[in-house]
Short mmCIF file of C-alpha atoms in Angstrom, two decimals:
data_model
loop_
_atom_site.label_atom_id
_atom_site.label_comp_id
_atom_site.label_asym_id
_atom_site.label_seq_id
_atom_site.Cartn_x
_atom_site.Cartn_y
_atom_site.Cartn_z
CA UNK J 21 0.00 0.00 0.00
CA UNK J 22 2.70 2.51 0.92
CA UNK J 23 4.53 1.86 -2.34
CA UNK J 24 1.42 2.60 -4.41
CA UNK J 25 -0.36 5.81 -3.53
CA UNK J 26 -3.14 5.30 -6.02
CA UNK J 27 -1.51 7.18 -8.88
CA UNK J 28 -1.82 10.47 -6.97
CA UNK J 29 1.95 11.01 -7.03
CA UNK J 30 5.16 9.03 -7.41
CA UNK J 31 7.29 8.89 -4.26
CA UNK J 32 10.79 10.26 -4.86
CA UNK J 33 12.40 7.68 -2.59
CA UNK J 34 12.24 3.93 -2.84
CA UNK J 35 10.80 1.84 -0.05
CA UNK J 36 8.30 4.36 1.20
CA UNK J 37 7.88 2.75 4.61
CA UNK J 38 11.61 2.77 5.31
CA UNK J 39 11.85 6.32 3.96
CA UNK J 40 9.11 7.50 6.30
CA UNK J 41 10.70 5.78 9.29
CA UNK J 42 14.15 7.18 8.45
CA UNK J 43 12.79 10.72 8.20
CA UNK J 44 10.79 10.46 11.43
CA UNK J 45 13.82 9.06 13.27
CA UNK J 46 15.98 11.91 11.98
CA UNK J 47 13.36 14.55 12.88
CA UNK J 48 13.00 13.14 16.40
CA UNK J 49 16.63 14.01 17.14
CA UNK J 50 15.77 17.72 16.86
CA UNK J 51 13.11 17.65 19.59
CA UNK J 52 14.44 18.69 23.00
CA UNK J 53 14.14 15.86 25.52
CA UNK J 54 12.13 18.12 27.86
CA UNK J 55 9.41 18.45 25.21
CA UNK J 56 6.78 15.74 25.00
CA UNK J 57 6.92 14.03 21.63
CA UNK J 58 4.36 12.00 19.75
CA UNK J 59 3.62 10.84 16.25
CA UNK J 60 0.44 11.20 14.23
CA UNK J 61 0.65 8.41 11.68
CA UNK J 62 -1.43 9.38 8.68
CA UNK J 63 -2.53 7.86 5.39
CA UNK J 64 -2.67 11.28 3.76
CA UNK J 65 -5.80 12.64 2.18
CA UNK J 66 -7.22 15.04 -0.29
CA UNK J 67 -10.70 16.49 0.21
CA UNK J 68 -11.24 14.23 3.27
CA UNK J 69 -10.53 11.04 1.27
CA UNK J 70 -7.50 8.80 1.77
CA UNK J 71 -5.11 8.52 -1.15
CA UNK J 72 -5.39 4.76 -0.70
CA UNK J 73 -7.85 2.94 1.55
CA UNK J 74 -5.84 0.85 4.01
CA UNK J 75 -6.31 -2.91 4.14
CA UNK J 76 -5.61 -2.95 7.88
CA UNK J 77 -3.44 -1.29 10.54
CA UNK J 78 -0.40 -3.36 9.62
CA UNK J 79 1.75 -0.56 8.20
CA UNK J 80 0.85 1.72 11.11
CA UNK J 81 1.93 -0.93 13.61
CA UNK J 82 5.15 -1.63 11.69
CA UNK J 83 6.04 2.06 11.61
CA UNK J 84 5.16 2.56 15.30
CA UNK J 85 7.29 -0.45 16.29
CA UNK J 86 10.19 0.82 14.17
CA UNK J 87 9.95 4.21 15.88
CA UNK J 88 9.95 2.51 19.28
CA UNK J 89 13.14 0.70 18.36
CA UNK J 90 14.90 3.61 16.69
CA UNK J 91 13.98 6.76 18.61
CA UNK J 92 16.56 7.44 21.31
CA UNK J 93 14.24 9.29 23.67
CA UNK J 94 10.76 8.82 25.09
CA UNK J 95 7.73 8.82 22.83
CA UNK J 96 4.72 9.98 24.82
CA UNK J 97 2.04 9.06 22.30
CA UNK J 98 1.30 7.54 18.92
CA UNK J 99 -1.93 8.33 17.06
CA UNK J 100 -3.30 5.94 14.44
CA UNK J 101 -6.24 6.77 12.16
CA UNK J 102 -9.28 4.53 11.73
CA UNK J 103 -11.40 4.98 8.59
CA UNK J 104 -15.09 5.62 9.17
CA UNK J 105 -16.26 2.39 7.55
CA UNK J 106 -13.92 0.07 9.49
CA UNK J 107 -15.34 -1.83 12.45
CA UNK J 108 -14.04 -5.26 11.45
CA UNK J 109 -11.54 -7.46 13.26
CA UNK J 110 -9.39 -7.62 10.13
CA UNK J 111 -8.60 -3.92 10.21
CA UNK J 112 -7.69 -3.85 13.90
CA UNK J 113 -5.98 -7.26 14.26
CA UNK J 114 -2.43 -6.00 13.55
CA UNK J 115 -2.67 -4.07 16.83
CA UNK J 116 -1.92 -7.34 18.61
CA UNK J 117 1.67 -6.95 17.28
CA UNK J 118 2.06 -3.42 18.63
CA UNK J 119 5.15 -3.36 20.87
CA UNK J 120 5.53 0.15 22.27
CA UNK J 121 7.36 1.11 25.44
CA UNK J 122 5.28 1.30 28.58
CA UNK J 123 5.36 5.12 28.69
CA UNK J 124 3.89 5.47 25.19
CA UNK J 125 0.13 5.99 25.00
CA UNK J 126 -1.77 4.85 21.92
CA UNK J 127 -4.61 6.97 20.56
CA UNK J 128 -6.89 5.49 17.94
CA UNK J 129 -8.76 7.80 15.59
CA UNK J 130 -12.09 6.04 16.04
CA UNK J 131 -14.26 9.16 16.42
CA UNK J 132 -16.11 10.50 13.38
CA UNK J 133 -18.88 13.15 13.43
CA UNK J 134 -22.49 11.99 13.80
CA UNK J 135 -21.36 8.44 14.51
CA UNK J 136 -21.72 7.57 18.23
CA UNK J 137 -23.11 4.07 17.73
CA UNK J 138 -20.42 3.00 15.25
CA UNK J 139 -17.72 4.73 17.32
CA UNK J 140 -18.73 2.41 20.17
CA UNK J 141 -18.37 -0.57 17.84
CA UNK J 142 -14.91 0.60 16.72
CA UNK J 143 -13.80 0.93 20.35
CA UNK J 144 -15.18 -2.53 21.15
CA UNK J 145 -13.42 -4.12 18.17
CA UNK J 146 -10.11 -2.34 18.84
CA UNK J 147 -10.26 -3.50 22.46
CA UNK J 148 -9.96 -7.09 21.31
CA UNK J 149 -6.44 -6.35 20.06
CA UNK J 150 -5.02 -3.58 22.25
CA UNK J 151 -5.89 -3.18 25.91
CA UNK J 152 -5.10 0.40 26.83
CA UNK J 153 -5.79 3.19 24.35
CA UNK J 154 -7.23 6.65 24.14
CA UNK J 155 -9.71 7.83 21.55
CA UNK J 156 -9.32 10.65 19.06
CA UNK J 157 -10.63 11.76 15.72
CA UNK J 158 -9.25 10.06 12.64
CA UNK J 159 -7.49 13.24 11.61
CA UNK J 160 -7.39 16.73 13.03
CA UNK J 161 -10.29 19.12 13.39
CA UNK J 162 -8.82 22.02 11.41
CA UNK J 163 -11.09 21.52 8.41
CA UNK J 164 -14.20 20.69 10.43
CA UNK J 165 -17.35 22.75 10.41
CA UNK J 166 -18.71 24.03 13.71
CA UNK J 167 -21.46 21.40 13.53
CA UNK J 168 -18.95 18.58 12.94
CA UNK J 169 -16.79 19.82 15.81
CA UNK J 170 -19.79 19.89 18.16
CA UNK J 171 -20.74 16.36 17.12
CA UNK J 172 -17.20 15.08 17.71
CA UNK J 173 -17.04 16.71 21.16
CA UNK J 174 -20.42 15.20 22.10
CA UNK J 175 -19.25 11.74 21.00
CA UNK J 176 -15.97 12.06 22.87
CA UNK J 177 -17.79 13.15 26.01
CA UNK J 178 -20.22 10.24 25.72
CA UNK J 179 -17.39 7.74 25.13
CA UNK J 180 -15.18 8.94 27.98
CA UNK J 181 -17.71 9.47 30.77
CA UNK J 182 -18.43 6.58 33.03
#
């Protein structure tokens, strides 16, 4: 999947996964140790659509594990996106190979606007494969409408109270 970005563009470096990891490892050396550091792993999108729809979380887990092994300081968090239509075991099952250090929190982007019921299903399915995780939106909120933002905040409140 990482080697073929759906014809959108041609990567200028071979082995995209290794290129991403190498760049993230290099960038991490510039962050002062006193500053909390985390990684938002992203599929990339245009107009709120992924360049390529992921088969599962396998590449995300491989990249996160490579960062764990290669970063020479603490990683406080890793965020992994979850597409809106994915509630199946197959998408989440690679999480059982996630091997982060104890201090690293995992945040799964299971929250989508207007989607409380399916968000609950995503959380339930993810919980079969990873025990301790936080919830987040799939991507940021910068391009969200006020109505979408309010929906996301309501869902997050409903999912985290109790």
